[in-house]
Amino acid sequence: MGASHGHHLHFHGHSPVHHLPAHTKIVALVTFVLVVVATPRQHAWAFAVYAVLLLGVVGLAGLPFGHIARRMVVEVPFVVFAALLPFVASGPRVPVGPLSLSEPGLWASWALLAKGTLGVLASLTLAATTEPRDLLAGLERLRLPQQLVQIFGFMVRYLEVVTGELTRMRIARESRGFQARSVRSWPALASTVGALFIRSYERGERIHLAMLSRGYTGRLPVTHTLTASSAQWRLAAALPTAALVTLAVAVAL
Amino acid sequence: MHVPDGFLDAPTSLATAGVAAVGVVSALVGAARRELDDRTAPLAGLVAAFVFATQMLNFPVGAGTSGHLLGGALAAVLVGPCTATLCLTVVLLAQALLFADGGLTAIGTNITLMGLVGVWVGWLTFRGVQALLPRRVGMVVPAAAVGAFLSVPVAALGFVALYAVGGQAPIPLDRLATAMVGWHLLIGVGEAVITALAVSSIVAVRPDLVHGARKVLQQRELVVREEVRA
C-alpha cells in the first residue's frame, strides 16, 4: 500500500473518542441514531438536545468545525428532496407567503432534515474518529460473518490501489485528448470499466495465490482481539443513554 | 440513491435490516457452495473495490449533469449473484460507515434495495433472457443489458413499497410510484447501455472471467483446424 493510509474522512487525533474501541463506538452511534429516528417529530426541542449532545461528542473528539462542515455535502440530495416535500405531499394546505404548502409535507420535510442531518453528523463522527482497520476489528467483534469481514478488509486495503488504477487510466485517456462531454464518450468510459474489472480480478487472483503460498488458510491470523473495559463501555453509552432519557422526557411531557 | 436516516420509520428500518441479514447470510452460503470457496475472500474483496471505484466514475449525460453506474446487475453477471450480493453489501457498509453516504439505521434498507433486489432482479432477468436467446457468447451482452435495465426501476418500486409501509410524509403513492419508476426507467436505460458496453469489452478479451458466460463457454468444443501452410 503505497498510497495514503486511512481514508479522506478520517481525522487523526488522540481524544477520548478516538481511543474508544471501535465496536463500542459503532453500537453507541447506531443506538443514538435509532433513538433519533424513533423520536416523534413534534418534539422539536428533543432534536435540539440531540444536536447539542452530538456536537458535544464532536467537540470532545477535537474535530475541527470546517472538517465536518465540508463533509456534510453528502446530505445535499436529501435537502433537495426535503425542500420538495411540502409541494408534493397531500393533506391540508397552509399559506406560506405567496405559496400554498402541504402541512404534513412541511412536518415531514422538517423531520427528514432534522433526522437526516443528525444521522449524517453521527456517521461523520464515527468515520472521522475511527481508522478503517479499527472499524474492521470492531465489525468482527460485533460478529459480522467472518467471510464478510475478510471481503471488507481486502476491499479497504486495495481500494486505494484500484482507484489509483482508475486515475491512471483517466490520465492516459486525457493525455490522448479525450474529454468526457456527452453520451458519445460512453464507449470509452465503459471500456475503462471493463479494463478495471479485468485488472482487479486478476490482481485478486494474484493476491490469493501469493497469500496461499504464505500459508493462508482462509482466515487471517488474529494479532490482538479488541476488548473494551466497562469504563469504556460506560463512556460510549453516555451518548445513547442521554438521547434515550431525552426521548423518554419528550414522550412523557 | 442512498436512503438516509429518518426517511423510513424505525420499525421499517429494523425490518429491512432483518431482511438484509437473512439475504446476506443466504448469499454467504450460496457463494461458498457455488461461486467462491472459503479461500477466495481476496478475490471478492477486489471485486468489491472494483464496484466501489466504478461508482466513482462519472458518465456525462449532457447539459453539465452526469450519473454513475449502480453496478448491481453488472456485478451479478461478472461474478455471480451471491458474490455480487456480498460485494455490494460490503460496498454499502463502507459507504455508510466510512463515507457517511446512506444512513446508519438505513443500512438494512440500502442493502435490501441495492444489494438484494438490484442484484437478483438483474441476475434472474439476465438468466431468463439468456435462456430465450441463442446459446452464444455474444448473447451475454444483450441479456446483461436487459437485466441491468430492469434492476433499476424494480429497486425503485421496492423503495416505493417500503415507503408505503414506513414513509414519513403523506405523498400520494400513485404519484410517488409514477415519479420514481418514470425517473428510474431513464436511469435504467443508462445503466443498461453502460453495463452492455462494459460486459462486451470484457467478453471480447476475457470471456472466461464472466460468470454469466460460463455455461455457454463450456459448450464450445476444441476445434482442430487443418494445418495452415506457411
XYZ file of C-alpha atoms in Angstrom:
483
model
C 0.000 0.000 0.000
C 1.984 2.906 -1.256
C -0.999 5.206 -1.215
C -2.142 7.288 1.707
C -3.302 5.273 4.647
C -6.651 5.793 6.220
C -9.338 7.486 4.209
C -10.257 11.030 3.441
C -12.810 11.321 6.228
C -10.502 10.197 8.989
C -9.118 12.917 11.216
C -6.111 11.859 13.205
C -6.331 12.607 16.887
C -5.866 11.342 20.407
C -9.118 12.321 22.037
C -11.125 10.000 24.315
C -13.469 9.417 21.376
C -10.575 8.351 19.144
C -9.350 5.961 21.804
C -12.655 4.203 22.376
C -12.686 0.677 20.901
C -14.447 0.723 17.544
C -17.217 -1.682 18.432
C -18.376 0.439 21.359
C -18.500 3.459 19.057
C -20.494 1.608 16.408
C -23.015 0.344 18.959
C -23.283 3.768 20.609
C -23.790 5.717 17.377
C -26.228 3.243 15.810
C -28.296 3.241 19.017
C -28.171 7.023 19.107
C -29.384 7.359 15.501
C -32.075 4.764 16.156
C -33.343 6.860 19.071
C -33.276 9.961 16.871
C -35.238 8.205 14.121
C -37.779 6.890 16.641
C -38.443 10.340 18.128
C -41.841 11.770 17.130
C -41.237 14.876 15.044
C -43.473 17.193 17.118
C -40.845 17.363 19.860
C -38.614 19.914 18.185
C -36.652 20.654 21.345
C -35.656 16.973 21.658
C -33.843 17.264 18.334
C -32.107 20.384 19.590
C -30.909 18.387 22.616
C -29.689 15.587 20.315
C -27.788 18.103 18.221
C -26.164 19.595 21.327
C -25.224 16.105 22.572
C -23.718 15.111 19.249
C -21.865 18.404 18.869
C -20.541 17.788 22.359
C -19.077 14.491 21.140
C -17.627 16.254 18.083
C -16.082 18.828 20.407
C -14.733 16.134 22.721
C -13.181 14.410 19.708
C -11.482 17.695 18.806
C -12.741 17.611 15.230
C -12.379 20.996 13.536
C -15.704 22.504 12.545
C -14.582 23.059 8.932
C -13.582 19.413 8.538
C -17.091 18.282 9.437
C -18.963 21.112 7.709
C -17.266 20.496 4.369
C -18.191 16.834 4.520
C -21.822 17.498 5.261
C -22.284 17.985 1.479
C -23.212 14.282 1.128
C -26.516 15.424 2.539
C -27.365 17.796 -0.331
C -29.607 15.389 -2.319
C -31.823 14.842 0.709
C -32.043 18.547 1.406
C -33.338 18.978 -2.148
C -35.858 16.195 -1.592
C -36.903 17.671 1.757
C -37.398 21.054 0.096
C -39.701 19.446 -2.486
C -41.833 17.560 0.056
C -44.151 20.423 1.081
C -45.074 20.897 -2.581
C -45.855 17.287 -3.473
C -47.372 15.928 -0.264
C -51.137 15.783 0.212
C -53.175 16.952 3.190
C -54.398 20.355 4.359
C -52.629 23.335 2.861
C -51.225 26.291 4.718
C -50.341 29.589 3.045
C -46.665 30.456 3.424
C -46.006 33.790 1.776
C -47.242 33.532 -1.814
C -47.224 29.714 -1.759
C -49.731 27.209 -0.517
C -47.858 24.310 1.076
C -48.956 20.984 2.459
C -48.902 20.995 6.246
C -47.983 17.279 6.674
C -45.390 17.844 3.958
C -43.813 20.653 5.942
C -43.720 18.444 9.018
C -42.177 15.575 7.073
C -39.663 17.923 5.497
C -38.628 19.200 8.914
C -38.370 15.651 10.285
C -36.298 14.473 7.314
C -33.937 17.427 7.632
C -33.534 17.060 11.401
C -33.119 13.272 11.447
C -31.053 13.134 8.250
C -28.670 15.840 9.432
C -28.193 14.193 12.818
C -27.644 10.862 11.055
C -25.004 12.271 8.708
C -23.297 14.042 11.605
C -23.236 10.799 13.603
C -21.757 8.841 10.672
C -19.171 11.558 10.093
C -18.160 11.460 13.742
C -17.700 7.704 13.570
C -15.755 7.927 10.302
C -13.588 10.809 11.468
C -12.555 9.180 14.722
C -12.132 5.563 13.581
C -9.494 4.190 11.271
C -10.699 1.630 8.711
C -8.533 -1.032 10.345
C -10.159 -0.451 13.742
C -13.596 -0.280 12.188
C -12.967 -3.690 10.698
C -11.867 -5.117 14.021
C -14.975 -3.594 15.581
C -17.252 -5.184 12.997
C -15.555 -8.515 13.578
C -16.064 -8.109 17.320
C -19.747 -7.445 16.633
C -19.945 -10.880 14.958
C -20.196 -9.776 11.371
C -19.691 -13.065 9.463
C -16.015 -13.862 9.008
C -16.294 -14.028 5.217
C -17.813 -10.533 5.049
C -15.176 -9.152 7.401
C -12.467 -10.503 5.123
C -14.077 -9.163 1.951
C -14.455 -5.806 3.702
C -10.817 -5.942 4.780
C -9.488 -6.676 1.328
C -11.697 -4.016 -0.178
C -10.482 -1.365 2.237
C -6.865 -2.402 1.708
C -6.965 -2.344 -2.056
C -9.412 0.488 -2.608
C -6.568 2.961 -2.981
C -4.830 0.667 -5.455
C -7.957 0.215 -7.577
C -8.900 3.888 -7.545
C -5.269 4.683 -8.345
C -5.593 2.438 -11.372
C -8.732 4.326 -12.363
C -6.893 7.630 -12.019
C -4.021 6.405 -14.205
C -6.487 5.306 -16.858
C -8.132 8.732 -16.758
C -4.777 10.448 -17.137
C -3.935 8.129 -20.034
C -7.262 8.929 -21.729
C -6.909 12.646 -21.221
C -3.325 12.784 -22.413
C -4.634 11.379 -25.690
C -7.047 14.280 -25.973
C -10.142 12.535 -24.615
C -12.736 14.628 -22.862
C -15.888 13.159 -21.397
C -18.513 15.631 -22.543
C -21.534 13.771 -23.840
C -23.099 10.377 -24.269
C -20.744 9.758 -27.178
C -17.878 9.263 -24.733
C -19.652 6.374 -23.011
C -17.987 3.575 -25.023
C -14.539 4.776 -23.971
C -15.595 5.106 -20.335
C -17.336 1.729 -20.352
C -14.240 0.029 -21.709
C -12.390 1.631 -18.818
C -14.855 -0.145 -16.535
C -14.157 -3.398 -18.403
C -10.400 -2.988 -18.160
C -10.681 -2.077 -14.498
C -12.661 -5.251 -13.831
C -10.119 -7.473 -15.582
C -7.250 -5.803 -13.741
C -8.998 -6.017 -10.360
C -9.984 -9.646 -10.882
C -6.503 -10.657 -11.954
C -4.998 -8.748 -9.057
C -7.394 -10.604 -6.768
C -6.191 -13.926 -8.155
C -2.550 -12.937 -7.719
C -3.137 -11.794 -4.138
C -4.951 -15.019 -3.393
C -2.097 -17.150 -4.765
C 0.531 -15.047 -3.008
C -1.319 -15.451 0.255
C -1.755 -19.199 -0.233
C 1.971 -19.539 -0.754
C 2.472 -17.782 2.579
C 0.238 -20.218 4.403
C -3.152 -18.506 4.192
C -5.862 -20.941 5.256
C -8.908 -18.821 4.696
C -8.674 -16.954 7.964
C -6.456 -14.068 8.841
C -4.420 -14.552 11.998
C -5.782 -12.563 14.912
C -2.965 -10.484 16.344
C -4.958 -8.843 19.073
C -8.600 -9.146 19.995
C -10.457 -5.955 20.533
C -11.605 -5.594 24.116
C -13.413 -2.840 25.920
C -13.299 -2.225 29.644
C -16.533 -1.460 31.432
C -15.358 2.137 31.835
C -15.030 2.410 28.071
C -18.479 0.907 27.598
C -19.880 3.404 30.082
C -18.237 6.298 28.257
C -19.557 5.085 24.908
C -23.021 4.525 26.371
C -23.208 8.115 27.629
C -24.430 9.480 24.288
C -27.236 6.974 23.566
C -28.304 6.998 27.231
C -28.610 10.773 27.242
C -30.565 10.557 23.986
C -32.851 7.875 25.391
C -33.539 9.960 28.512
C -34.363 12.920 26.251
C -36.765 10.755 24.254
C -38.425 9.475 27.429
C -38.861 13.015 28.770
C -40.171 14.228 25.404
C -42.760 11.468 25.215
C -43.775 11.861 28.870
C -44.346 15.622 28.636
C -29.886 6.852 -4.396
C -28.821 6.012 -0.830
C -31.654 6.185 1.694
C -30.725 8.486 4.616
C -31.658 8.231 8.286
C -35.188 9.266 9.149
C -36.629 8.608 5.703
C -38.418 5.476 6.856
C -39.635 4.966 10.409
C -37.692 2.874 12.930
C -39.775 -0.374 12.690
C -39.442 -0.439 8.887
C -35.695 0.213 9.122
C -35.297 -2.645 11.604
C -37.452 -4.964 9.490
C -35.400 -4.271 6.349
C -32.240 -4.850 8.399
C -33.659 -8.295 9.220
C -34.422 -8.969 5.558
C -30.938 -7.811 4.589
C -29.322 -10.045 7.231
C -31.232 -13.120 6.041
C -30.429 -12.315 2.410
C -26.747 -11.736 3.045
C -26.367 -14.914 5.112
C -28.042 -16.960 2.353
C -25.730 -15.272 -0.154
C -22.777 -16.291 2.022
C -23.952 -19.896 1.971
C -24.711 -19.790 -1.748
C -21.414 -18.130 -2.604
C -19.481 -20.692 -0.574
C -21.275 -23.538 -2.325
C -21.319 -22.374 -5.914
C -19.160 -19.363 -6.646
C -16.324 -18.938 -4.175
C -14.626 -21.390 -1.964
C -13.668 -20.423 1.560
C -10.371 -19.063 0.491
C -11.264 -16.618 -2.225
C -12.029 -13.647 0.008
C -9.211 -11.622 -1.620
C -10.888 -12.026 -4.998
C -14.302 -10.931 -3.712
C -12.640 -8.031 -1.901
C -11.030 -6.826 -5.105
C -14.349 -7.120 -6.949
C -15.933 -5.035 -4.169
C -13.186 -2.448 -4.606
C -13.933 -2.517 -8.355
C -17.650 -1.859 -7.716
C -16.746 0.950 -5.330
C -14.344 2.553 -7.817
C -16.798 2.139 -10.699
C -19.410 4.085 -8.781
C -16.929 6.967 -8.659
C -16.622 7.100 -12.456
C -18.908 9.797 -13.848
C -20.716 9.325 -17.125
C -21.699 12.661 -18.678
C -25.357 12.861 -19.677
C -25.229 16.307 -21.221
C -26.030 19.832 -20.025
C -23.383 19.563 -17.348
C -25.017 16.693 -15.494
C -23.604 13.225 -15.096
C -24.544 9.960 -13.482
C -22.781 6.879 -12.303
C -23.262 3.150 -12.570
C -25.081 1.368 -9.733
C -23.392 -1.844 -10.743
C -25.669 -4.446 -9.150
C -26.568 -6.229 -12.366
C -23.062 -5.768 -13.779
C -21.501 -7.405 -10.728
C -24.049 -10.256 -10.841
C -23.250 -11.041 -14.474
C -19.494 -10.784 -13.905
C -19.028 -12.744 -10.664
C -22.357 -14.452 -9.971
C -25.308 -13.202 -7.907
C -24.221 -14.472 -4.469
C -20.759 -12.962 -4.671
C -22.266 -9.793 -6.142
C -24.639 -9.529 -3.172
C -21.695 -9.854 -0.791
C -19.636 -7.278 -2.717
C -22.465 -4.723 -2.808
C -23.193 -5.317 0.877
C -19.584 -4.564 1.717
C -19.572 -1.505 -0.544
C -22.738 -0.145 1.086
C -21.357 -0.862 4.570
C -18.174 1.010 3.727
C -20.105 3.916 2.238
C -22.258 4.234 5.351
C -19.504 3.708 7.928
C -16.518 5.375 6.267
C -18.061 7.967 3.947
C -21.339 8.873 5.727
C -23.197 8.096 2.495
C -26.512 6.467 3.431
C -27.787 6.437 6.983
C -26.531 4.153 9.741
C -30.063 2.988 10.525
C -30.848 2.756 6.803
C -28.037 0.282 6.076
C -30.546 -2.576 6.051
C -32.833 -0.706 3.660
C -29.989 0.154 1.317
C -28.640 -3.406 1.312
C -32.118 -4.792 0.689
C -32.805 -2.444 -2.232
C -29.429 -2.358 -3.957
C -27.681 -5.486 -2.740
C -30.607 -7.898 -2.871
C -33.335 -6.507 -5.171
C -30.933 -4.801 -7.587
C -28.598 -7.768 -7.903
C -31.162 -10.574 -8.000
C -33.636 -8.900 -10.339
C -30.704 -8.168 -12.631
C -29.429 -11.731 -12.401
C -32.773 -13.536 -12.809
C -33.698 -11.333 -15.766
C -30.272 -11.997 -17.248
C -30.730 -15.749 -16.928
C -34.271 -15.540 -18.312
C -33.243 -13.584 -21.372
C -30.214 -15.800 -21.851
C -32.486 -18.851 -21.994
C -34.504 -17.248 -24.777
C -31.564 -16.178 -26.912
C -29.317 -18.467 -28.952
C -26.588 -20.042 -26.829
C -23.658 -17.977 -27.967
C -21.103 -15.975 -26.033
C -22.125 -12.762 -27.792
C -25.659 -13.098 -26.420
C -24.376 -12.436 -22.887
C -24.252 -8.731 -23.739
C -27.943 -8.099 -24.615
C -29.042 -10.330 -21.739
C -26.905 -8.290 -19.325
C -28.363 -5.087 -20.761
C -31.959 -6.208 -20.155
C -31.056 -7.353 -16.638
C -29.410 -4.023 -15.826
C -32.326 -2.096 -17.322
C -34.961 -3.898 -15.242
C -32.987 -3.971 -11.992
C -33.107 -0.180 -11.558
C -36.879 0.534 -11.801
C -37.693 -2.620 -9.810
C -35.400 -1.448 -6.999
C -37.174 1.925 -7.184
C -40.519 0.129 -6.896
C -39.132 -1.707 -3.866
C -38.384 1.669 -2.351
C -41.941 2.839 -3.045
C -43.279 -0.312 -1.344
C -41.125 0.368 1.727
C -42.254 3.968 1.693
C -45.881 2.830 1.668
C -45.183 0.857 4.836
C -42.962 3.243 6.765
C -42.842 6.538 4.905
C -42.788 9.742 6.909
C -44.755 12.058 4.606
C -48.202 11.543 3.093
C -47.210 11.589 -0.550
C -49.925 10.038 -2.735
C -48.495 6.617 -3.527
C -49.564 6.525 -7.159
C -47.821 9.837 -7.756
C -44.679 8.711 -5.926
C -44.639 5.416 -7.822
C -45.080 7.158 -11.186
C -42.346 9.676 -10.445
C -39.887 7.121 -9.058
C -40.435 4.494 -11.745
C -40.515 7.051 -14.550
C -37.279 8.637 -13.438
C -35.616 5.278 -12.798
C -36.647 3.931 -16.202
C -34.421 6.676 -17.625
C -31.607 5.802 -15.221
C -32.182 2.143 -16.163
C -31.552 2.944 -19.831
C -28.208 4.487 -18.905
C -27.383 1.563 -16.634
C -28.259 -0.871 -19.443
C -26.109 0.899 -22.042
C -23.074 1.172 -19.772
C -23.447 -2.414 -18.498
C -23.728 -3.713 -22.074
C -20.672 -1.759 -23.216
C -18.622 -2.865 -20.217
C -19.652 -6.529 -20.467
C -18.969 -6.584 -24.201
C -15.485 -5.174 -23.653
C -14.777 -7.906 -21.080
C -16.340 -10.704 -23.142
C -14.140 -9.659 -26.047
C -10.932 -10.054 -24.042
C -11.508 -12.467 -21.175
C -14.846 -14.291 -21.624
C -13.644 -16.870 -19.084
C -13.899 -14.275 -16.299
C -17.572 -13.564 -16.953
C -19.610 -15.774 -14.631
C -22.757 -15.399 -16.725
C -20.927 -16.655 -19.830
C -19.556 -19.794 -18.209
C -22.402 -22.110 -19.248
C -22.073 -21.011 -22.853
C -18.300 -21.321 -22.866
C -18.415 -24.901 -21.589
C -20.347 -25.899 -24.671
C -17.630 -24.807 -27.023
C -15.609 -27.684 -28.309
C -11.991 -27.687 -29.168
C -11.706 -27.467 -32.930
C -8.538 -28.755 -34.506
C -8.136 -26.979 -37.794
C -6.236 -28.291 -40.759
C -2.614 -27.364 -40.796
C -2.034 -23.975 -42.302
C 0.696 -23.921 -44.888
C 3.357 -21.390 -44.137
